[in-house]
Short mmCIF file of C-alpha atoms in Angstrom, two decimals:
data_model
loop_
_atom_site.label_atom_id
_atom_site.label_comp_id
_atom_site.label_asym_id
_atom_site.label_seq_id
_atom_site.Cartn_x
_atom_site.Cartn_y
_atom_site.Cartn_z
CA MET A 168 44.43 -37.64 30.59
CA LYS A 169 43.59 -34.51 32.58
CA THR A 170 40.85 -34.71 35.14
CA LYS A 171 37.66 -33.33 33.62
CA ILE A 172 35.10 -31.22 35.44
CA LEU A 173 31.39 -31.83 35.26
CA ALA A 174 29.51 -28.57 36.10
CA PRO A 175 25.79 -29.16 35.97
CA SER A 176 23.62 -26.12 35.26
CA LEU A 177 20.98 -25.07 37.71
CA LEU A 178 19.13 -23.55 34.76
CA SER A 179 17.46 -26.92 34.16
CA ALA A 180 16.86 -27.79 37.85
CA ASP A 181 13.63 -27.45 39.75
CA PHE A 182 13.82 -23.85 41.01
CA ALA A 183 11.44 -24.88 43.82
CA ASN A 184 13.99 -27.40 45.09
CA LEU A 185 17.49 -25.98 44.56
CA GLN A 186 18.69 -27.77 47.61
CA GLY A 187 17.71 -31.10 46.05
CA ALA A 188 19.38 -30.14 42.77
CA ILE A 189 22.63 -29.38 44.58
CA GLU A 190 22.50 -32.69 46.43
CA LYS A 191 22.05 -34.43 43.01
CA ILE A 192 25.15 -32.59 41.68
CA LYS A 193 27.21 -33.67 44.69
CA ASN A 194 26.06 -37.29 44.49
CA ASN A 195 26.54 -37.72 40.75
CA ASN A 196 30.11 -36.67 40.13
CA GLY A 197 29.60 -32.97 39.84
CA SER A 198 32.73 -30.93 40.53
CA ALA A 199 31.18 -27.51 40.34
CA VAL A 200 27.74 -25.85 40.25
CA HIS A 201 27.09 -23.85 37.11
CA ILE A 202 24.78 -20.86 37.69
CA ASP A 203 23.39 -19.11 34.73
CA VAL A 204 22.53 -15.45 35.54
CA MET A 205 20.29 -13.86 32.90
CA ASP A 206 19.17 -10.24 32.86
CA GLY A 207 16.36 -10.15 30.25
CA HIS A 208 18.46 -7.92 28.04
CA PHE A 209 21.56 -9.84 26.88
CA VAL A 210 19.28 -12.87 26.66
CA PRO A 211 15.49 -12.73 26.79
CA GLU A 212 14.92 -14.67 30.02
CA ILE A 213 15.47 -13.52 33.65
CA THR A 214 16.66 -16.14 36.09
CA TYR A 215 18.05 -15.36 39.52
CA GLY A 216 20.59 -13.09 41.10
CA GLN A 217 22.75 -12.43 44.11
CA PRO A 218 20.13 -13.18 46.81
CA VAL A 219 19.58 -16.71 45.52
CA ILE A 220 23.29 -17.32 45.30
CA ARG A 221 23.75 -16.21 48.84
CA SER A 222 20.94 -18.44 49.95
CA ILE A 223 22.32 -21.60 48.32
CA ARG A 224 25.96 -20.92 49.11
CA LYS A 225 25.62 -22.56 52.51
CA LEU A 226 24.43 -25.77 50.97
CA THR A 227 27.70 -26.91 49.48
CA ASP A 228 31.45 -26.28 49.28
CA LEU A 229 31.52 -27.07 45.60
CA PRO A 230 32.79 -24.19 43.50
CA PHE A 231 30.08 -21.86 42.17
CA ASP A 232 30.63 -21.31 38.45
CA VAL A 233 28.70 -18.19 37.82
CA HIS A 234 27.97 -17.45 34.15
CA LEU A 235 26.93 -13.80 33.73
CA MET A 236 24.72 -13.59 30.64
CA VAL A 237 24.12 -9.92 31.36
CA GLU A 238 24.94 -6.59 29.79
CA LYS A 239 27.70 -4.49 31.34
CA PRO A 240 28.98 -7.31 33.53
CA GLU A 241 31.51 -4.99 35.01
CA LEU A 242 28.69 -3.48 37.05
CA HIS A 243 27.88 -6.79 38.74
CA VAL A 244 31.18 -8.65 39.28
CA GLU A 245 31.83 -7.37 42.86
CA SER A 246 28.33 -8.15 44.09
CA PHE A 247 28.42 -11.68 42.72
CA ILE A 248 31.71 -12.35 44.38
CA LYS A 249 30.34 -11.16 47.64
CA ALA A 250 27.30 -13.45 47.13
CA GLY A 251 29.56 -16.52 46.87
CA ALA A 252 30.87 -16.92 43.30
CA ASP A 253 34.22 -18.74 42.97
CA TRP A 254 34.50 -18.54 39.16
CA ILE A 255 32.93 -15.68 37.16
CA THR A 256 32.44 -15.96 33.42
CA PHE A 257 31.20 -13.00 31.41
CA HIS A 258 30.43 -12.61 27.73
CA TYR A 259 32.88 -10.90 25.37
CA GLU A 260 29.86 -9.60 23.45
CA ALA A 261 28.41 -7.87 26.53
CA THR A 262 31.14 -5.42 27.32
CA ALA A 263 33.87 -3.22 25.91
CA HIS A 264 36.04 -3.81 29.02
CA SER A 265 36.94 -7.46 28.97
CA HIS A 266 40.54 -6.98 30.00
CA ARG A 267 39.59 -4.86 32.98
CA ILE A 268 36.90 -7.27 34.12
CA ILE A 269 39.36 -10.12 34.18
CA GLN A 270 41.67 -7.91 36.34
CA LEU A 271 38.85 -7.11 38.71
CA ILE A 272 38.01 -10.78 39.17
CA HIS A 273 41.62 -11.70 39.77
CA GLU A 274 42.12 -8.92 42.23
CA ALA A 275 39.32 -10.51 44.25
CA GLY A 276 41.19 -13.84 44.19
CA LYS A 277 38.64 -15.55 41.94
CA LYS A 278 38.92 -17.34 38.60
CA ALA A 279 38.01 -15.30 35.54
CA GLY A 280 36.31 -16.73 32.49
CA ILE A 281 35.25 -15.28 29.22
CA ALA A 282 32.46 -16.72 27.04
CA ILE A 283 31.68 -16.46 23.37
CA CYS A 284 28.41 -17.04 21.53
CA PRO A 285 28.29 -19.37 18.45
CA GLY A 286 28.48 -16.41 16.00
CA THR A 287 31.58 -14.79 17.66
CA PRO A 288 34.95 -15.57 16.03
CA LEU A 289 37.55 -17.09 18.31
CA SER A 290 40.15 -14.64 16.98
CA LEU A 291 38.53 -11.76 18.96
CA LEU A 292 39.93 -13.34 22.15
CA ASP A 293 43.55 -13.24 20.98
CA GLU A 294 44.57 -10.49 23.48
CA LEU A 295 42.73 -12.26 26.37
CA LEU A 296 43.75 -15.87 26.21
CA GLU A 297 46.91 -15.44 28.08
CA ILE A 298 45.19 -13.88 31.17
CA ALA A 299 41.87 -15.82 31.32
CA ASP A 300 41.45 -18.84 33.53
CA ILE A 301 38.43 -20.25 31.61
CA ILE A 302 37.31 -19.90 28.05
CA LEU A 303 33.60 -20.87 27.71
CA VAL A 304 32.47 -21.89 24.21
CA MET A 305 28.77 -21.64 23.89
CA THR A 306 27.64 -24.51 21.64
CA VAL A 307 24.10 -23.18 21.45
CA ASN A 308 22.79 -19.62 21.34
CA PRO A 309 22.53 -18.61 24.96
CA GLY A 310 19.17 -18.01 26.72
CA TRP A 311 17.39 -21.36 26.95
CA GLY A 312 18.06 -24.93 28.11
CA GLY A 313 17.35 -28.04 26.03
CA GLN A 314 18.82 -26.88 22.69
CA LYS A 315 20.76 -29.03 20.22
CA LEU A 316 24.55 -28.57 20.12
CA ILE A 317 25.82 -26.70 17.04
CA PRO A 318 28.55 -29.04 15.66
CA ALA A 319 30.65 -26.22 14.18
CA CYS A 320 31.26 -24.80 17.65
CA VAL A 321 33.23 -27.87 18.56
CA GLU A 322 35.86 -26.74 16.08
CA LYS A 323 36.45 -23.73 18.37
CA VAL A 324 37.30 -26.09 21.22
CA SER A 325 39.84 -27.88 19.03
CA GLU A 326 41.42 -24.59 18.03
CA LEU A 327 41.54 -23.41 21.66
CA ASN A 328 43.22 -26.64 22.60
CA ARG A 329 45.77 -26.20 19.84
CA ILE A 330 46.56 -22.61 20.78
CA ARG A 331 46.91 -23.59 24.41
CA LYS A 332 49.49 -26.21 23.63
CA GLU A 333 51.37 -24.03 21.09
CA LYS A 334 51.50 -20.88 23.38
CA GLY A 335 51.81 -22.60 26.73
CA TYR A 336 48.64 -20.95 28.04
CA ASN A 337 46.91 -22.30 31.16
CA TYR A 338 43.19 -21.58 30.55
CA LEU A 339 40.61 -24.29 30.94
CA ILE A 340 38.17 -24.95 28.09
CA SER A 341 34.51 -25.03 29.09
CA VAL A 342 31.61 -26.07 26.81
CA ASP A 343 27.97 -25.15 27.43
CA GLY A 344 24.85 -26.12 25.39
CA GLY A 345 23.41 -29.32 24.08
CA ILE A 346 25.75 -31.63 25.97
CA ASN A 347 24.21 -35.09 26.43
CA SER A 348 25.20 -38.74 26.28
CA ARG A 349 25.40 -38.57 22.50
CA THR A 350 27.46 -35.39 22.19
CA VAL A 351 29.71 -35.38 25.26
CA GLN A 352 32.41 -37.54 23.75
CA SER A 353 32.88 -35.18 20.77
CA VAL A 354 33.61 -32.18 23.01
CA LEU A 355 35.88 -34.20 25.32
CA ASP A 356 37.84 -35.47 22.29
CA ALA A 357 38.23 -31.84 21.11
CA GLY A 358 39.99 -30.83 24.35
CA THR A 359 37.15 -29.72 26.72
CA ASP A 360 38.09 -29.54 30.42
CA ILE A 361 34.72 -28.31 31.88
CA VAL A 362 31.47 -29.88 30.66
CA VAL A 363 28.37 -27.90 31.48
CA SER A 364 25.10 -29.87 31.16
CA GLY A 365 21.64 -28.87 32.30
CA SER A 366 18.65 -30.72 30.81
CA SER A 367 20.53 -33.94 30.15
CA PHE A 368 22.03 -34.01 33.66
CA PHE A 369 18.84 -33.42 35.52
CA ASN A 370 16.87 -35.71 33.19
CA ASP A 371 19.41 -38.49 33.90
CA ASP A 372 20.49 -38.70 30.30
CA LEU A 373 24.15 -37.79 30.73
CA GLN A 374 25.85 -40.92 31.85
CA TRP A 375 29.45 -39.72 32.19
CA LYS A 376 31.80 -40.63 34.94
CA VAL A 377 34.43 -38.06 35.86
CA GLU A 378 37.97 -39.11 36.44
CA LYS A 379 38.73 -38.09 40.02
#
């Protein structure tokens, strides 16, 4: 069995105590810090940006898994890399330049991920699977924490796992949305490598030990 990555999302942390949240991630089997960046356009909420990431970068050496839920992510990739991002995942739906964005991220020596919303067919990623490092399957509609997982989205994980084996691709499969102690096994069984959990992790519901 491959080692799995638990990447708790700071979206559900206490924003007044991000240092404490990062300590909790480090002390509870977290292998990365998932940082949801929202612009108020691609999704309704606005969270935080480059200054916050620069401020918390010094608190940990865990990888920063920056999820750009923003329109025209190509305008922001460079600044988030400079702020401390290690992995950058952008949404297919937010840009016409997915291939070029992946190239930009790779040229900076970082891992490139591409995310899809529940209503986006997996087939639209056919030309990108070979070059992406991470495919993020949103199992809720992005924008808020605490939502229930959409079961049909787990089928996309199974299909990504099948394609990866068939084609010999190397991307990791990430899942974000509605992951808790009742749903985590289903996404792991489907082939997920990176589990993103916010509300359940910070509310101590997700009892999942990562194989180190």
